[in-house]
Amino acid sequence: MSGLHVYFGGTFDPPHLGHHRMLEALLADAWVGRVHLVPTGRNPLKVTDGSLGDRRLRKQWLDLWLKELPRERLTLETLEIDNEEQGPQYTVDTLSTLKAREGGEWVLCFGADIVKDLPRWKNVRELLAKLHSVWVFGRGDSADPLGGLDPELRRMAEFRVMSPRIPDISSTLVRSLLKGDNALQKI
């Protein structure tokens, strides 16, 4: 298969409209050969506010979400949620596993809310060195999606701001709304 491999990771607890819009844009991008959707078992940088679903339920959500999307260029990678009991899994390690299996050039894709945390990722310099580029989707009406990016890291990789902007929504907000935590007052 030709084209770039896109690593699109997240807890997807639950998947939401922002995830869907990102995935649609990736599948429509002419540079993309295959999108690897990688649900993480646990995000080591986030304080958990209570998951809505265990790994089996989250896998069911993902299967239902992806059911209506064209699957010929989409792979659901469950490496991380299958190893959830072993503790946190890290993007740099999972990417290395996928790259060894698939070969080719890889892109890391995420929403702009992740940019500020990138310096805290495990072996972030090693991760960036393995990538063709990093694609970032802006959220809501936020200014520059790359505005909070560490300048040193910005020089280490090519960063591409993607279209369209995604709705200003997060799985954290959805969980909070479902639990009745007055989440709308926090926005």
mmCIF file with all atom_site columns, C-alpha atoms in Angstrom:
data_model
loop_
_atom_site.group_PDB
_atom_site.id
_atom_site.type_symbol
_atom_site.label_atom_id
_atom_site.label_alt_id
_atom_site.label_comp_id
_atom_site.label_asym_id
_atom_site.label_entity_id
_atom_site.label_seq_id
_atom_site.pdbx_PDB_ins_code
_atom_site.Cartn_x
_atom_site.Cartn_y
_atom_site.Cartn_z
_atom_site.occupancy
_atom_site.B_iso_or_equiv
_atom_site.pdbx_formal_charge
_atom_site.auth_seq_id
_atom_site.auth_comp_id
_atom_site.auth_asym_id
_atom_site.auth_atom_id
_atom_site.pdbx_PDB_model_num
ATOM 1   C CA . MET A 1 1   ? 0.000   0.000  0.000  1.00 0.00 ? 1   MET A CA 1
ATOM 2   C CA . SER A 1 2   ? 1.332   3.437  -0.843 1.00 0.00 ? 2   SER A CA 1
ATOM 3   C CA . GLY A 1 3   ? 0.821   6.612  1.125  1.00 0.00 ? 3   GLY A CA 1
ATOM 4   C CA . LEU A 1 4   ? 1.499   7.585  4.697  1.00 0.00 ? 4   LEU A CA 1
ATOM 5   C CA . HIS A 1 5   ? 0.496   5.551  7.719  1.00 0.00 ? 5   HIS A CA 1
ATOM 6   C CA . VAL A 1 6   ? -1.365  7.734  10.233 1.00 0.00 ? 6   VAL A CA 1
ATOM 7   C CA . TYR A 1 7   ? -1.209  6.925  13.951 1.00 0.00 ? 7   TYR A CA 1
ATOM 8   C CA . PHE A 1 8   ? -4.441  8.273  15.498 1.00 0.00 ? 8   PHE A CA 1
ATOM 9   C CA . GLY A 1 9   ? -4.460  7.402  19.183 1.00 0.00 ? 9   GLY A CA 1
ATOM 10  C CA . GLY A 1 10  ? -6.659  8.287  22.118 1.00 0.00 ? 10  GLY A CA 1
ATOM 11  C CA . THR A 1 11  ? -8.657  6.818  24.956 1.00 0.00 ? 11  THR A CA 1
ATOM 12  C CA . PHE A 1 12  ? -11.877 7.157  22.930 1.00 0.00 ? 12  PHE A CA 1
ATOM 13  C CA . ASP A 1 13  ? -13.776 6.886  26.233 1.00 0.00 ? 13  ASP A CA 1
ATOM 14  C CA . PRO A 1 14  ? -16.206 7.527  24.616 1.00 0.00 ? 14  PRO A CA 1
ATOM 15  C CA . PRO A 1 15  ? -15.578 8.340  20.937 1.00 0.00 ? 15  PRO A CA 1
ATOM 16  C CA . HIS A 1 16  ? -17.271 11.621 19.975 1.00 0.00 ? 16  HIS A CA 1
ATOM 17  C CA . LEU A 1 17  ? -17.990 13.959 17.052 1.00 0.00 ? 17  LEU A CA 1
ATOM 18  C CA . GLY A 1 18  ? -14.497 15.499 17.201 1.00 0.00 ? 18  GLY A CA 1
ATOM 19  C CA . HIS A 1 19  ? -12.902 12.073 16.766 1.00 0.00 ? 19  HIS A CA 1
ATOM 20  C CA . HIS A 1 20  ? -15.308 11.322 13.929 1.00 0.00 ? 20  HIS A CA 1
ATOM 21  C CA . ARG A 1 21  ? -14.537 14.543 12.043 1.00 0.00 ? 21  ARG A CA 1
ATOM 22  C CA . MET A 1 22  ? -10.800 13.953 12.406 1.00 0.00 ? 22  MET A CA 1
ATOM 23  C CA . LEU A 1 23  ? -11.128 10.394 11.121 1.00 0.00 ? 23  LEU A CA 1
ATOM 24  C CA . GLU A 1 24  ? -13.263 11.483 8.153  1.00 0.00 ? 24  GLU A CA 1
ATOM 25  C CA . ALA A 1 25  ? -10.676 14.129 7.212  1.00 0.00 ? 25  ALA A CA 1
ATOM 26  C CA . LEU A 1 26  ? -7.827  11.629 7.481  1.00 0.00 ? 26  LEU A CA 1
ATOM 27  C CA . LEU A 1 27  ? -9.625  9.053  5.319  1.00 0.00 ? 27  LEU A CA 1
ATOM 28  C CA . ALA A 1 28  ? -10.292 11.749 2.693  1.00 0.00 ? 28  ALA A CA 1
ATOM 29  C CA . ASP A 1 29  ? -6.673  13.009 2.644  1.00 0.00 ? 29  ASP A CA 1
ATOM 30  C CA . ALA A 1 30  ? -4.828  12.056 -0.558 1.00 0.00 ? 30  ALA A CA 1
ATOM 31  C CA . TRP A 1 31  ? -1.519  11.639 1.335  1.00 0.00 ? 31  TRP A CA 1
ATOM 32  C CA . VAL A 1 32  ? -2.942  8.935  3.592  1.00 0.00 ? 32  VAL A CA 1
ATOM 33  C CA . GLY A 1 33  ? -2.502  5.283  2.725  1.00 0.00 ? 33  GLY A CA 1
ATOM 34  C CA . ARG A 1 34  ? -3.856  3.839  5.973  1.00 0.00 ? 34  ARG A CA 1
ATOM 35  C CA . VAL A 1 35  ? -5.196  5.206  9.257  1.00 0.00 ? 35  VAL A CA 1
ATOM 36  C CA . HIS A 1 36  ? -4.299  3.166  12.334 1.00 0.00 ? 36  HIS A CA 1
ATOM 37  C CA . LEU A 1 37  ? -6.808  3.964  15.071 1.00 0.00 ? 37  LEU A CA 1
ATOM 38  C CA . VAL A 1 38  ? -5.048  3.137  18.345 1.00 0.00 ? 38  VAL A CA 1
ATOM 39  C CA . PRO A 1 39  ? -7.173  3.205  21.504 1.00 0.00 ? 39  PRO A CA 1
ATOM 40  C CA . THR A 1 40  ? -4.988  3.663  24.565 1.00 0.00 ? 40  THR A CA 1
ATOM 41  C CA . GLY A 1 41  ? -5.590  1.580  27.627 1.00 0.00 ? 41  GLY A CA 1
ATOM 42  C CA . ARG A 1 42  ? -4.756  4.397  29.995 1.00 0.00 ? 42  ARG A CA 1
ATOM 43  C CA . ASN A 1 43  ? -3.322  7.864  29.401 1.00 0.00 ? 43  ASN A CA 1
ATOM 44  C CA . PRO A 1 44  ? -0.464  8.261  31.909 1.00 0.00 ? 44  PRO A CA 1
ATOM 45  C CA . LEU A 1 45  ? -0.625  12.079 31.664 1.00 0.00 ? 45  LEU A CA 1
ATOM 46  C CA . LYS A 1 46  ? -4.274  12.421 32.622 1.00 0.00 ? 46  LYS A CA 1
ATOM 47  C CA . VAL A 1 47  ? -5.779  12.105 36.039 1.00 0.00 ? 47  VAL A CA 1
ATOM 48  C CA . THR A 1 48  ? -8.615  9.717  35.511 1.00 0.00 ? 48  THR A CA 1
ATOM 49  C CA . ASP A 1 49  ? -12.053 11.137 36.099 1.00 0.00 ? 49  ASP A CA 1
ATOM 50  C CA . GLY A 1 50  ? -13.646 7.756  35.849 1.00 0.00 ? 50  GLY A CA 1
ATOM 51  C CA . SER A 1 51  ? -13.985 5.718  32.712 1.00 0.00 ? 51  SER A CA 1
ATOM 52  C CA . LEU A 1 52  ? -17.374 5.060  31.225 1.00 0.00 ? 52  LEU A CA 1
ATOM 53  C CA . GLY A 1 53  ? -16.351 1.698  29.906 1.00 0.00 ? 53  GLY A CA 1
ATOM 54  C CA . ASP A 1 54  ? -13.906 -1.123 30.410 1.00 0.00 ? 54  ASP A CA 1
ATOM 55  C CA . ARG A 1 55  ? -11.789 -2.295 27.482 1.00 0.00 ? 55  ARG A CA 1
ATOM 56  C CA . ARG A 1 56  ? -14.500 -4.618 26.128 1.00 0.00 ? 56  ARG A CA 1
ATOM 57  C CA . LEU A 1 57  ? -17.138 -1.890 26.149 1.00 0.00 ? 57  LEU A CA 1
ATOM 58  C CA . ARG A 1 58  ? -14.758 0.621  24.559 1.00 0.00 ? 58  ARG A CA 1
ATOM 59  C CA . LYS A 1 59  ? -13.934 -1.938 21.839 1.00 0.00 ? 59  LYS A CA 1
ATOM 60  C CA . GLN A 1 60  ? -17.691 -2.312 21.194 1.00 0.00 ? 60  GLN A CA 1
ATOM 61  C CA . TRP A 1 61  ? -18.061 1.481  20.938 1.00 0.00 ? 61  TRP A CA 1
ATOM 62  C CA . LEU A 1 62  ? -15.203 1.610  18.448 1.00 0.00 ? 62  LEU A CA 1
ATOM 63  C CA . ASP A 1 63  ? -16.626 -1.244 16.369 1.00 0.00 ? 63  ASP A CA 1
ATOM 64  C CA . LEU A 1 64  ? -20.025 0.488  16.225 1.00 0.00 ? 64  LEU A CA 1
ATOM 65  C CA . TRP A 1 65  ? -18.458 3.853  15.386 1.00 0.00 ? 65  TRP A CA 1
ATOM 66  C CA . LEU A 1 66  ? -16.293 2.431  12.611 1.00 0.00 ? 66  LEU A CA 1
ATOM 67  C CA . LYS A 1 67  ? -19.040 0.218  11.163 1.00 0.00 ? 67  LYS A CA 1
ATOM 68  C CA . GLU A 1 68  ? -20.267 2.904  8.753  1.00 0.00 ? 68  GLU A CA 1
ATOM 69  C CA . LEU A 1 69  ? -16.818 4.104  7.664  1.00 0.00 ? 69  LEU A CA 1
ATOM 70  C CA . PRO A 1 70  ? -14.842 2.758  4.712  1.00 0.00 ? 70  PRO A CA 1
ATOM 71  C CA . ARG A 1 71  ? -12.559 0.098  6.201  1.00 0.00 ? 71  ARG A CA 1
ATOM 72  C CA . GLU A 1 72  ? -10.201 -0.511 3.288  1.00 0.00 ? 72  GLU A CA 1
ATOM 73  C CA . ARG A 1 73  ? -7.877  2.265  4.550  1.00 0.00 ? 73  ARG A CA 1
ATOM 74  C CA . LEU A 1 74  ? -8.650  1.962  8.253  1.00 0.00 ? 74  LEU A CA 1
ATOM 75  C CA . THR A 1 75  ? -7.242  -0.435 10.846 1.00 0.00 ? 75  THR A CA 1
ATOM 76  C CA . LEU A 1 76  ? -8.382  -0.649 14.448 1.00 0.00 ? 76  LEU A CA 1
ATOM 77  C CA . GLU A 1 77  ? -5.277  -1.469 16.498 1.00 0.00 ? 77  GLU A CA 1
ATOM 78  C CA . THR A 1 78  ? -6.153  -2.858 19.915 1.00 0.00 ? 78  THR A CA 1
ATOM 79  C CA . LEU A 1 79  ? -2.573  -3.434 21.093 1.00 0.00 ? 79  LEU A CA 1
ATOM 80  C CA . GLU A 1 80  ? -2.882  -0.976 23.957 1.00 0.00 ? 80  GLU A CA 1
ATOM 81  C CA . ILE A 1 81  ? -6.343  -1.732 25.277 1.00 0.00 ? 81  ILE A CA 1
ATOM 82  C CA . ASP A 1 82  ? -5.553  -5.438 25.137 1.00 0.00 ? 82  ASP A CA 1
ATOM 83  C CA . ASN A 1 83  ? -2.586  -4.792 27.461 1.00 0.00 ? 83  ASN A CA 1
ATOM 84  C CA . GLU A 1 84  ? -4.462  -2.421 29.788 1.00 0.00 ? 84  GLU A CA 1
ATOM 85  C CA . GLU A 1 85  ? -3.813  -4.504 32.904 1.00 0.00 ? 85  GLU A CA 1
ATOM 86  C CA . GLN A 1 86  ? -0.039  -4.228 32.339 1.00 0.00 ? 86  GLN A CA 1
ATOM 87  C CA . GLY A 1 87  ? -0.081  -0.502 33.071 1.00 0.00 ? 87  GLY A CA 1
ATOM 88  C CA . PRO A 1 88  ? 0.314   2.496  30.780 1.00 0.00 ? 88  PRO A CA 1
ATOM 89  C CA . GLN A 1 89  ? 1.320   1.973  27.172 1.00 0.00 ? 89  GLN A CA 1
ATOM 90  C CA . TYR A 1 90  ? 3.313   4.700  25.457 1.00 0.00 ? 90  TYR A CA 1
ATOM 91  C CA . THR A 1 91  ? 2.938   6.044  21.932 1.00 0.00 ? 91  THR A CA 1
ATOM 92  C CA . VAL A 1 92  ? 6.661   5.753  21.213 1.00 0.00 ? 92  VAL A CA 1
ATOM 93  C CA . ASP A 1 93  ? 6.567   2.016  22.014 1.00 0.00 ? 93  ASP A CA 1
ATOM 94  C CA . THR A 1 94  ? 3.331   1.266  20.159 1.00 0.00 ? 94  THR A CA 1
ATOM 95  C CA . LEU A 1 95  ? 4.521   3.248  17.137 1.00 0.00 ? 95  LEU A CA 1
ATOM 96  C CA . SER A 1 96  ? 7.761   1.252  17.106 1.00 0.00 ? 96  SER A CA 1
ATOM 97  C CA . THR A 1 97  ? 5.763   -1.991 17.111 1.00 0.00 ? 97  THR A CA 1
ATOM 98  C CA . LEU A 1 98  ? 3.496   -0.836 14.285 1.00 0.00 ? 98  LEU A CA 1
ATOM 99  C CA . LYS A 1 99  ? 6.386   0.557  12.235 1.00 0.00 ? 99  LYS A CA 1
ATOM 100 C CA . ALA A 1 100 ? 8.290   -2.724 12.511 1.00 0.00 ? 100 ALA A CA 1
ATOM 101 C CA . ARG A 1 101 ? 5.192   -4.627 11.377 1.00 0.00 ? 101 ARG A CA 1
ATOM 102 C CA . GLU A 1 102 ? 4.026   -2.290 8.585  1.00 0.00 ? 102 GLU A CA 1
ATOM 103 C CA . GLY A 1 103 ? 7.122   -0.370 7.424  1.00 0.00 ? 103 GLY A CA 1
ATOM 104 C CA . GLY A 1 104 ? 6.587   2.883  5.541  1.00 0.00 ? 104 GLY A CA 1
ATOM 105 C CA . GLU A 1 105 ? 6.461   6.474  6.711  1.00 0.00 ? 105 GLU A CA 1
ATOM 106 C CA . TRP A 1 106 ? 4.328   7.462  9.680  1.00 0.00 ? 106 TRP A CA 1
ATOM 107 C CA . VAL A 1 107 ? 2.387   10.512 10.792 1.00 0.00 ? 107 VAL A CA 1
ATOM 108 C CA . LEU A 1 108 ? 1.161   11.201 14.318 1.00 0.00 ? 108 LEU A CA 1
ATOM 109 C CA . CYS A 1 109 ? -2.253  12.869 14.460 1.00 0.00 ? 109 CYS A CA 1
ATOM 110 C CA . PHE A 1 110 ? -4.051  14.516 17.392 1.00 0.00 ? 110 PHE A CA 1
ATOM 111 C CA . GLY A 1 111 ? -6.222  17.449 18.434 1.00 0.00 ? 111 GLY A CA 1
ATOM 112 C CA . ALA A 1 112 ? -4.761  20.798 19.496 1.00 0.00 ? 112 ALA A CA 1
ATOM 113 C CA . ASP A 1 113 ? -5.586  20.094 23.152 1.00 0.00 ? 113 ASP A CA 1
ATOM 114 C CA . ILE A 1 114 ? -2.662  17.620 23.172 1.00 0.00 ? 114 ILE A CA 1
ATOM 115 C CA . VAL A 1 115 ? -0.018  20.146 21.995 1.00 0.00 ? 115 VAL A CA 1
ATOM 116 C CA . LYS A 1 116 ? 0.708   21.539 25.456 1.00 0.00 ? 116 LYS A CA 1
ATOM 117 C CA . ASP A 1 117 ? 1.360   18.038 26.868 1.00 0.00 ? 117 ASP A CA 1
ATOM 118 C CA . LEU A 1 118 ? 3.696   16.870 24.100 1.00 0.00 ? 118 LEU A CA 1
ATOM 119 C CA . PRO A 1 119 ? 6.924   17.760 26.008 1.00 0.00 ? 119 PRO A CA 1
ATOM 120 C CA . ARG A 1 120 ? 5.795   15.412 28.816 1.00 0.00 ? 120 ARG A CA 1
ATOM 121 C CA . TRP A 1 121 ? 5.372   12.370 26.554 1.00 0.00 ? 121 TRP A CA 1
ATOM 122 C CA . LYS A 1 122 ? 7.735   9.458  27.115 1.00 0.00 ? 122 LYS A CA 1
ATOM 123 C CA . ASN A 1 123 ? 10.814  9.756  24.860 1.00 0.00 ? 123 ASN A CA 1
ATOM 124 C CA . VAL A 1 124 ? 9.177   12.520 22.812 1.00 0.00 ? 124 VAL A CA 1
ATOM 125 C CA . ARG A 1 125 ? 12.377  13.320 20.898 1.00 0.00 ? 125 ARG A CA 1
ATOM 126 C CA . GLU A 1 126 ? 12.773  9.681  19.895 1.00 0.00 ? 126 GLU A CA 1
ATOM 127 C CA . LEU A 1 127 ? 9.097   9.611  18.888 1.00 0.00 ? 127 LEU A CA 1
ATOM 128 C CA . LEU A 1 128 ? 9.388   12.722 16.708 1.00 0.00 ? 128 LEU A CA 1
ATOM 129 C CA . ALA A 1 129 ? 12.508  11.334 15.024 1.00 0.00 ? 129 ALA A CA 1
ATOM 130 C CA . LYS A 1 130 ? 10.496  8.273  13.892 1.00 0.00 ? 130 LYS A CA 1
ATOM 131 C CA . LEU A 1 131 ? 7.831   10.381 12.176 1.00 0.00 ? 131 LEU A CA 1
ATOM 132 C CA . HIS A 1 132 ? 7.368   11.853 8.716  1.00 0.00 ? 132 HIS A CA 1
ATOM 133 C CA . SER A 1 133 ? 5.314   14.638 10.327 1.00 0.00 ? 133 SER A CA 1
ATOM 134 C CA . VAL A 1 134 ? 2.774   15.533 13.016 1.00 0.00 ? 134 VAL A CA 1
ATOM 135 C CA . TRP A 1 135 ? -0.741  16.584 12.020 1.00 0.00 ? 135 TRP A CA 1
ATOM 136 C CA . VAL A 1 136 ? -2.772  18.696 14.443 1.00 0.00 ? 136 VAL A CA 1
ATOM 137 C CA . PHE A 1 137 ? -6.490  19.489 14.265 1.00 0.00 ? 137 PHE A CA 1
ATOM 138 C CA . GLY A 1 138 ? -7.578  22.816 15.771 1.00 0.00 ? 138 GLY A CA 1
ATOM 139 C CA . ARG A 1 139 ? -10.495 22.754 18.190 1.00 0.00 ? 139 ARG A CA 1
ATOM 140 C CA . GLY A 1 140 ? -13.433 25.116 18.315 1.00 0.00 ? 140 GLY A CA 1
ATOM 141 C CA . ASP A 1 141 ? -12.470 28.713 17.720 1.00 0.00 ? 141 ASP A CA 1
ATOM 142 C CA . SER A 1 142 ? -9.070  28.507 19.444 1.00 0.00 ? 142 SER A CA 1
ATOM 143 C CA . ALA A 1 143 ? -6.433  30.720 17.856 1.00 0.00 ? 143 ALA A CA 1
ATOM 144 C CA . ASP A 1 144 ? -3.302  28.935 16.606 1.00 0.00 ? 144 ASP A CA 1
ATOM 145 C CA . PRO A 1 145 ? -3.491  25.155 17.136 1.00 0.00 ? 145 PRO A CA 1
ATOM 146 C CA . LEU A 1 146 ? 0.312   25.096 17.440 1.00 0.00 ? 146 LEU A CA 1
ATOM 147 C CA . GLY A 1 147 ? 0.508   28.164 19.683 1.00 0.00 ? 147 GLY A CA 1
ATOM 148 C CA . GLY A 1 148 ? 1.349   26.212 22.828 1.00 0.00 ? 148 GLY A CA 1
ATOM 149 C CA . LEU A 1 149 ? 3.952   23.997 21.165 1.00 0.00 ? 149 LEU A CA 1
ATOM 150 C CA . ASP A 1 150 ? 7.409   23.908 22.717 1.00 0.00 ? 150 ASP A CA 1
ATOM 151 C CA . PRO A 1 151 ? 9.724   25.725 20.207 1.00 0.00 ? 151 PRO A CA 1
ATOM 152 C CA . GLU A 1 152 ? 12.440  23.077 20.526 1.00 0.00 ? 152 GLU A CA 1
ATOM 153 C CA . LEU A 1 153 ? 9.995   20.302 19.638 1.00 0.00 ? 153 LEU A CA 1
ATOM 154 C CA . ARG A 1 154 ? 8.563   22.357 16.779 1.00 0.00 ? 154 ARG A CA 1
ATOM 155 C CA . ARG A 1 155 ? 12.016  22.363 15.175 1.00 0.00 ? 155 ARG A CA 1
ATOM 156 C CA . MET A 1 156 ? 12.324  18.583 15.502 1.00 0.00 ? 156 MET A CA 1
ATOM 157 C CA . ALA A 1 157 ? 9.462   17.665 13.188 1.00 0.00 ? 157 ALA A CA 1
ATOM 158 C CA . GLU A 1 158 ? 7.258   19.020 10.464 1.00 0.00 ? 158 GLU A CA 1
ATOM 159 C CA . PHE A 1 159 ? 3.908   20.063 11.951 1.00 0.00 ? 159 PHE A CA 1
ATOM 160 C CA . ARG A 1 160 ? 0.837   20.409 9.731  1.00 0.00 ? 160 ARG A CA 1
ATOM 161 C CA . VAL A 1 161 ? -2.368  22.121 10.860 1.00 0.00 ? 161 VAL A CA 1
ATOM 162 C CA . MET A 1 162 ? -5.270  20.112 9.500  1.00 0.00 ? 162 MET A CA 1
ATOM 163 C CA . SER A 1 163 ? -8.726  21.057 8.272  1.00 0.00 ? 163 SER A CA 1
ATOM 164 C CA . PRO A 1 164 ? -11.448 21.150 9.293  1.00 0.00 ? 164 PRO A CA 1
ATOM 165 C CA . ARG A 1 165 ? -11.366 22.423 12.843 1.00 0.00 ? 165 ARG A CA 1
ATOM 166 C CA . ILE A 1 166 ? -13.096 19.967 15.106 1.00 0.00 ? 166 ILE A CA 1
ATOM 167 C CA . PRO A 1 167 ? -15.852 20.816 17.590 1.00 0.00 ? 167 PRO A CA 1
ATOM 168 C CA . ASP A 1 168 ? -14.650 21.929 21.012 1.00 0.00 ? 168 ASP A CA 1
ATOM 169 C CA . ILE A 1 169 ? -15.646 18.695 22.690 1.00 0.00 ? 169 ILE A CA 1
ATOM 170 C CA . SER A 1 170 ? -13.733 16.063 24.599 1.00 0.00 ? 170 SER A CA 1
ATOM 171 C CA . SER A 1 171 ? -14.361 12.633 26.049 1.00 0.00 ? 171 SER A CA 1
ATOM 172 C CA . THR A 1 172 ? -13.815 14.201 29.483 1.00 0.00 ? 172 THR A CA 1
ATOM 173 C CA . LEU A 1 173 ? -16.680 16.639 28.821 1.00 0.00 ? 173 LEU A CA 1
ATOM 174 C CA . VAL A 1 174 ? -18.958 13.852 27.561 1.00 0.00 ? 174 VAL A CA 1
ATOM 175 C CA . ARG A 1 175 ? -18.241 11.720 30.642 1.00 0.00 ? 175 ARG A CA 1
ATOM 176 C CA . SER A 1 176 ? -18.895 14.692 32.889 1.00 0.00 ? 176 SER A CA 1
ATOM 177 C CA . LEU A 1 177 ? -22.212 15.473 31.173 1.00 0.00 ? 177 LEU A CA 1
ATOM 178 C CA . LEU A 1 178 ? -23.327 11.856 31.417 1.00 0.00 ? 178 LEU A CA 1
ATOM 179 C CA . LYS A 1 179 ? -22.497 11.831 35.121 1.00 0.00 ? 179 LYS A CA 1
ATOM 180 C CA . GLY A 1 180 ? -24.392 15.106 35.688 1.00 0.00 ? 180 GLY A CA 1
ATOM 181 C CA . ASP A 1 181 ? -21.315 17.008 36.892 1.00 0.00 ? 181 ASP A CA 1
ATOM 182 C CA . ASN A 1 182 ? -22.524 20.424 35.675 1.00 0.00 ? 182 ASN A CA 1
ATOM 183 C CA . ALA A 1 183 ? -19.934 20.262 32.902 1.00 0.00 ? 183 ALA A CA 1
ATOM 184 C CA . LEU A 1 184 ? -21.633 22.977 30.870 1.00 0.00 ? 184 LEU A CA 1
ATOM 185 C CA . GLN A 1 185 ? -20.882 25.477 33.631 1.00 0.00 ? 185 GLN A CA 1
ATOM 186 C CA . LYS A 1 186 ? -17.165 24.673 33.250 1.00 0.00 ? 186 LYS A CA 1
ATOM 187 C CA . ILE A 1 187 ? -17.008 25.680 29.571 1.00 0.00 ? 187 ILE A CA 1
#
